[in-house]
Amino acid sequence: MDDQQTNNPPADGSKRPLISSDLSTPIYGLFTLGILYTLYVAHQIVLPIILAILTSLLLSPIVKKLYVTLRIPRMVSALFLVLLVLAGIAGITYAVATPVVKWAEQAPQGISRLLVGQSEIKRQISKVTESAEQVEKSMEELSESNKAKPATVVLQTESWRSQLLSKARNGIAGLLLAMALTYFLLVGGDRIIRNFVRQLPKDQRKTVLRITHDSQHEIAQYLGVLALSNTAVGVATGIMCWAVGLPDPAVWGLIAGLARFIPYLGVILTISLLAVVSAISLDIVWMMAVAPLGFLTLTTLVGFFIEPWVHGFRMAINPVVIFVSIFFWGWL
């Protein structure tokens, strides 16, 4: 009788919940983790799409204004803006690559002078090497003489050149995909939004359109604040490089400013480049640390304190939420 009573539907005719309240939280948590894992696995496809959406939201007001004021067709203005963005990326790449390639040709000689000559770093490396050899010799004396030596396994990996070319090829392909999708979103994005809005109830259409307009405005302001902060960091880094006597300080300032658009990875790459260039170009140890440590201090101060506070104050959001969001999407 008890089983029959439990299987009967409720007397008031209400439907039972599809998911028990005890299981709803774990199921929704697993669903969220599944989405995050899918984003991580498919990041080579997801990131160009996100970049295209952000770029189209940023450029869409310009396309609309050109169409309303000058009656320029969307296809023409969108193509012009996309080509302008590509030209800007190509120009910046050429301006940065020319001195970097020239420096890379001179880098082997500088590294040889640094490691073979009588520099302070060479003396420190020699001390560490001698200490490591003494520790290794002591460990060999303590080990058993008749103990069989373990077999040495050699793993063949790709050279750094092939890995760099592979990353560059994937980056160029992703950029072209993002720019192509940006063009189509600029041309037909409004039509997609209107078709989507027509499927909604009438009382929700104005809300969705207002959210889209506000998103364009907020993204434009966010990118503007980010560009200003990156410019300030790049200028300060260039001044530091000039003050300590590094070659081409303007180029390193430009690299420092542009690299901050790539969360975390760009900062790590810039610190590594500044450390290598400083070690090769300078002779005093403390001067070698000025540029990389100065850039690390600047980008930490701006990225972890100033930018979250500015965005949180402007959008009335807790800076902790901004910090966690930047950390997560930068990791992705």
XYZ file of C-alpha atoms in Angstrom:
332
model
C 0.000 0.000 0.000
C 2.830 2.364 0.801
C 4.424 1.771 -2.612
C 1.147 2.475 -4.373
C 0.701 5.693 -2.468
C 4.195 6.899 -3.301
C 3.739 6.153 -7.009
C 0.426 7.943 -7.312
C 0.516 11.507 -8.662
C -0.192 14.363 -6.255
C -3.848 14.917 -5.461
C -3.766 18.587 -6.463
C -2.705 17.711 -9.998
C 0.635 19.534 -9.828
C 3.579 18.011 -11.705
C 6.496 16.535 -9.872
C 9.867 18.221 -10.402
C 11.988 16.531 -13.037
C 15.059 16.764 -10.794
C 14.988 16.175 -7.083
C 16.012 19.131 -4.949
C 18.767 16.992 -3.432
C 20.264 16.277 -6.873
C 19.716 19.618 -8.584
C 22.850 21.299 -7.208
C 25.269 18.423 -8.082
C 23.770 18.066 -11.564
C 23.976 21.787 -12.285
C 27.542 21.801 -10.932
C 28.547 18.946 -13.234
C 26.853 20.728 -16.125
C 28.866 23.889 -15.389
C 32.113 21.915 -15.167
C 31.257 20.238 -18.476
C 30.810 23.634 -20.138
C 34.142 24.868 -18.743
C 35.945 21.718 -19.894
C 34.403 22.025 -23.360
C 35.557 25.664 -23.593
C 39.069 24.641 -22.578
C 39.270 21.778 -25.086
C 37.766 23.817 -27.946
C 39.588 27.078 -27.159
C 41.185 27.228 -30.620
C 37.680 27.590 -32.076
C 35.963 29.395 -29.202
C 38.518 32.193 -28.811
C 38.389 33.401 -32.469
C 34.588 33.437 -32.258
C 34.665 35.451 -29.018
C 37.236 37.817 -30.547
C 35.028 38.280 -33.608
C 31.960 39.003 -31.476
C 33.826 41.559 -29.362
C 35.341 43.234 -32.421
C 31.980 43.379 -34.196
C 30.331 44.890 -31.125
C 33.084 47.511 -31.025
C 32.921 48.378 -34.734
C 29.183 48.037 -35.230
C 28.355 51.631 -34.083
C 30.822 52.986 -36.666
C 29.187 50.952 -39.436
C 25.730 52.167 -38.382
C 26.852 55.800 -38.251
C 28.451 55.617 -41.693
C 25.266 54.113 -43.101
C 22.943 56.664 -41.486
C 24.983 59.816 -42.132
C 26.825 59.059 -45.401
C 24.657 56.241 -46.796
C 27.702 53.997 -47.172
C 26.590 50.379 -47.613
C 27.350 48.081 -44.728
C 29.363 45.725 -46.923
C 31.708 48.531 -47.973
C 32.204 50.087 -44.546
C 32.610 46.688 -42.855
C 35.192 45.597 -45.422
C 37.071 48.871 -44.991
C 37.154 48.575 -41.198
C 38.269 44.936 -41.270
C 41.046 45.738 -43.744
C 42.027 48.720 -41.575
C 42.328 46.461 -38.530
C 44.410 43.933 -40.483
C 46.629 46.725 -41.824
C 47.164 48.039 -38.294
C 48.101 44.575 -37.025
C 50.483 44.056 -39.966
C 52.073 47.493 -39.478
C 52.643 46.960 -35.762
C 54.037 43.478 -36.439
C 56.463 44.862 -39.015
C 57.533 47.704 -36.712
C 58.219 45.257 -33.900
C 59.655 42.393 -35.960
C 62.320 44.399 -37.815
C 64.383 45.389 -34.742
C 63.675 42.076 -33.016
C 65.050 40.097 -35.977
C 68.102 42.353 -36.057
C 68.628 41.809 -32.349
C 68.128 38.034 -32.728
C 70.986 37.929 -35.243
C 73.274 39.516 -32.654
C 71.945 37.493 -29.721
C 74.232 34.423 -30.104
C 77.346 36.605 -29.870
C 75.989 38.353 -26.794
C 75.074 35.062 -25.127
C 78.542 33.665 -25.877
C 80.171 36.760 -24.391
C 77.902 36.494 -21.371
C 78.603 32.824 -20.676
C 82.245 32.589 -21.803
C 83.581 36.006 -20.790
C 84.461 37.327 -17.331
C 81.055 38.763 -16.476
C 79.451 38.696 -13.040
C 76.768 36.268 -14.225
C 79.484 33.943 -15.553
C 81.176 33.915 -12.148
C 77.882 33.190 -10.382
C 77.079 30.385 -12.832
C 80.554 28.916 -12.248
C 80.004 28.903 -8.487
C 76.645 27.174 -8.844
C 78.141 24.639 -11.261
C 81.002 23.824 -8.893
C 78.602 23.359 -6.009
C 76.390 21.085 -8.102
C 79.405 18.991 -9.152
C 80.483 18.570 -5.545
C 77.016 17.459 -4.479
C 76.829 15.032 -7.387
C 80.256 13.573 -6.553
C 79.252 13.100 -2.917
C 76.054 11.321 -3.923
C 77.989 8.984 -6.228
C 80.361 8.040 -3.398
C 77.442 7.186 -1.128
C 75.695 5.050 -3.725
C 76.463 1.359 -4.097
C 79.240 0.612 -6.554
C 77.675 -2.628 -7.858
C 74.227 -1.208 -8.305
C 72.972 -1.469 -11.835
C 72.635 1.880 -13.526
C 69.136 2.696 -14.653
C 68.476 2.703 -18.351
C 68.465 6.129 -19.948
C 65.344 6.947 -21.934
C 65.659 9.642 -24.580
C 62.471 11.370 -25.620
C 62.407 12.978 -29.027
C 60.525 16.248 -29.022
C 59.917 18.896 -31.599
C 62.449 21.684 -31.845
C 61.519 25.132 -30.593
C 61.552 26.411 -34.190
C 58.912 23.929 -35.309
C 56.820 24.650 -32.213
C 57.106 28.396 -32.841
C 56.091 27.992 -36.473
C 53.151 25.807 -35.450
C 51.952 28.378 -32.901
C 52.391 31.205 -35.403
C 50.451 29.286 -38.065
C 47.606 28.567 -35.647
C 47.583 32.197 -34.514
C 47.405 33.544 -38.066
C 44.656 31.078 -38.964
C 42.668 32.054 -35.870
C 43.125 35.760 -36.630
C 41.934 35.372 -40.222
C 38.953 33.333 -39.039
C 38.084 36.015 -36.472
C 38.365 38.833 -39.029
C 36.227 36.961 -41.586
C 33.558 36.275 -38.967
C 33.765 39.923 -37.853
C 32.976 41.056 -41.405
C 29.902 38.838 -41.640
C 28.707 39.941 -38.197
C 29.096 43.596 -39.171
C 27.131 43.047 -42.376
C 24.365 40.785 -41.090
C 24.642 40.930 -37.304
C 21.686 43.285 -36.886
C 19.534 41.021 -39.024
C 20.441 38.069 -36.797
C 19.545 40.060 -33.677
C 16.226 41.195 -35.164
C 15.308 37.646 -36.161
C 16.172 36.479 -32.671
C 14.150 39.259 -31.051
C 11.090 38.422 -33.160
C 11.040 34.967 -31.557
C 10.701 36.483 -28.099
C 7.518 37.729 -26.406
C 6.723 41.351 -27.150
C 7.279 42.474 -23.561
C 10.897 41.207 -23.693
C 12.004 42.603 -27.059
C 12.872 46.090 -25.848
C 14.869 44.622 -22.963
C 16.973 42.464 -25.282
C 17.639 45.362 -27.658
C 18.631 47.577 -24.730
C 20.996 44.879 -23.425
C 22.641 44.623 -26.857
C 23.103 48.389 -27.069
C 24.480 48.567 -23.529
C 26.869 45.696 -24.289
C 28.340 47.595 -27.226
C 28.794 50.675 -25.067
C 30.366 48.782 -22.154
C 32.736 46.781 -24.362
C 33.908 49.947 -26.094
C 34.582 51.607 -22.739
C 36.329 48.512 -21.393
C 38.647 48.297 -24.398
C 39.287 52.023 -24.142
C 40.337 51.749 -20.495
C 42.459 48.694 -21.324
C 44.161 50.517 -24.190
C 44.950 53.509 -21.960
C 46.415 51.354 -19.196
C 48.468 49.304 -21.661
C 49.744 52.493 -23.288
C 50.801 53.845 -19.895
C 52.618 50.606 -19.057
C 54.318 50.571 -22.479
C 55.489 54.184 -22.161
C 56.812 53.600 -18.640
C 58.607 50.425 -19.760
C 60.179 52.237 -22.710
C 61.416 55.000 -20.382
C 62.945 52.398 -18.044
C 64.670 50.649 -20.953
C 66.033 53.991 -22.162
C 67.213 54.908 -18.667
C 69.257 51.714 -18.210
C 70.633 51.841 -21.748
C 68.862 48.969 -23.522
C 68.883 49.045 -27.342
C 65.670 50.134 -29.108
C 63.760 51.205 -25.965
C 60.757 52.348 -28.028
C 60.374 48.857 -29.488
C 60.468 47.197 -26.091
C 57.927 49.703 -24.791
C 55.660 48.885 -27.745
C 56.075 45.158 -27.125
C 55.298 45.623 -23.423
C 52.119 47.574 -24.197
C 50.846 45.192 -26.864
C 51.724 42.036 -24.941
C 49.409 43.052 -22.097
C 46.455 42.482 -24.419
C 47.346 38.775 -24.090
C 46.527 38.014 -20.435
C 49.337 36.440 -18.382
C 51.137 34.814 -21.325
C 52.040 38.184 -22.823
C 53.401 39.402 -19.489
C 55.523 36.271 -19.031
C 56.905 36.571 -22.574
C 57.755 40.259 -22.104
C 59.536 39.636 -18.796
C 61.572 36.842 -20.388
C 62.579 38.992 -23.369
C 63.521 41.945 -21.176
C 65.564 39.685 -18.887
C 67.510 38.170 -21.800
C 68.119 41.526 -23.511
C 69.219 43.135 -20.243
C 71.594 40.283 -19.436
C 73.190 40.466 -22.880
C 73.351 44.244 -23.240
C 74.371 45.293 -19.702
C 77.287 44.397 -17.429
C 76.026 45.394 -13.969
C 73.786 42.844 -12.286
C 71.379 45.271 -10.607
C 70.868 47.162 -13.886
C 69.991 43.887 -15.594
C 67.064 43.486 -13.202
C 65.665 47.017 -13.589
C 63.681 46.503 -16.821
C 62.128 43.050 -16.133
C 61.387 43.737 -12.454
C 60.126 47.231 -13.247
C 57.761 45.887 -15.903
C 56.605 43.139 -13.519
C 55.881 45.725 -10.829
C 54.004 47.996 -13.229
C 51.862 45.272 -14.777
C 51.092 43.799 -11.336
C 50.056 47.175 -9.960
C 47.911 48.000 -12.988
C 46.459 44.558 -13.671
C 45.697 43.410 -10.137
C 44.771 46.669 -8.427
C 44.085 49.646 -10.705
C 42.146 47.979 -13.562
C 39.818 45.902 -11.310
C 39.119 48.999 -9.227
C 38.405 51.174 -12.305
C 36.144 48.594 -13.949
C 34.416 47.803 -10.668
C 33.796 51.494 -9.944
C 32.602 52.211 -13.507
C 30.280 49.201 -13.773
C 29.306 49.058 -10.068
C 30.708 45.529 -9.767
C 32.763 44.153 -6.900
C 36.494 44.281 -7.854
C 36.836 40.683 -6.617
C 34.430 39.543 -9.339
C 36.415 41.504 -11.935
C 39.678 39.953 -10.716
C 38.342 36.379 -10.797
C 36.817 36.946 -14.240
C 40.090 38.289 -15.687
C 41.995 35.413 -14.099
C 39.627 32.760 -15.490
C 39.425 34.064 -19.061
C 43.166 34.707 -19.093
C 43.758 31.097 -18.080
C 41.361 29.870 -20.756
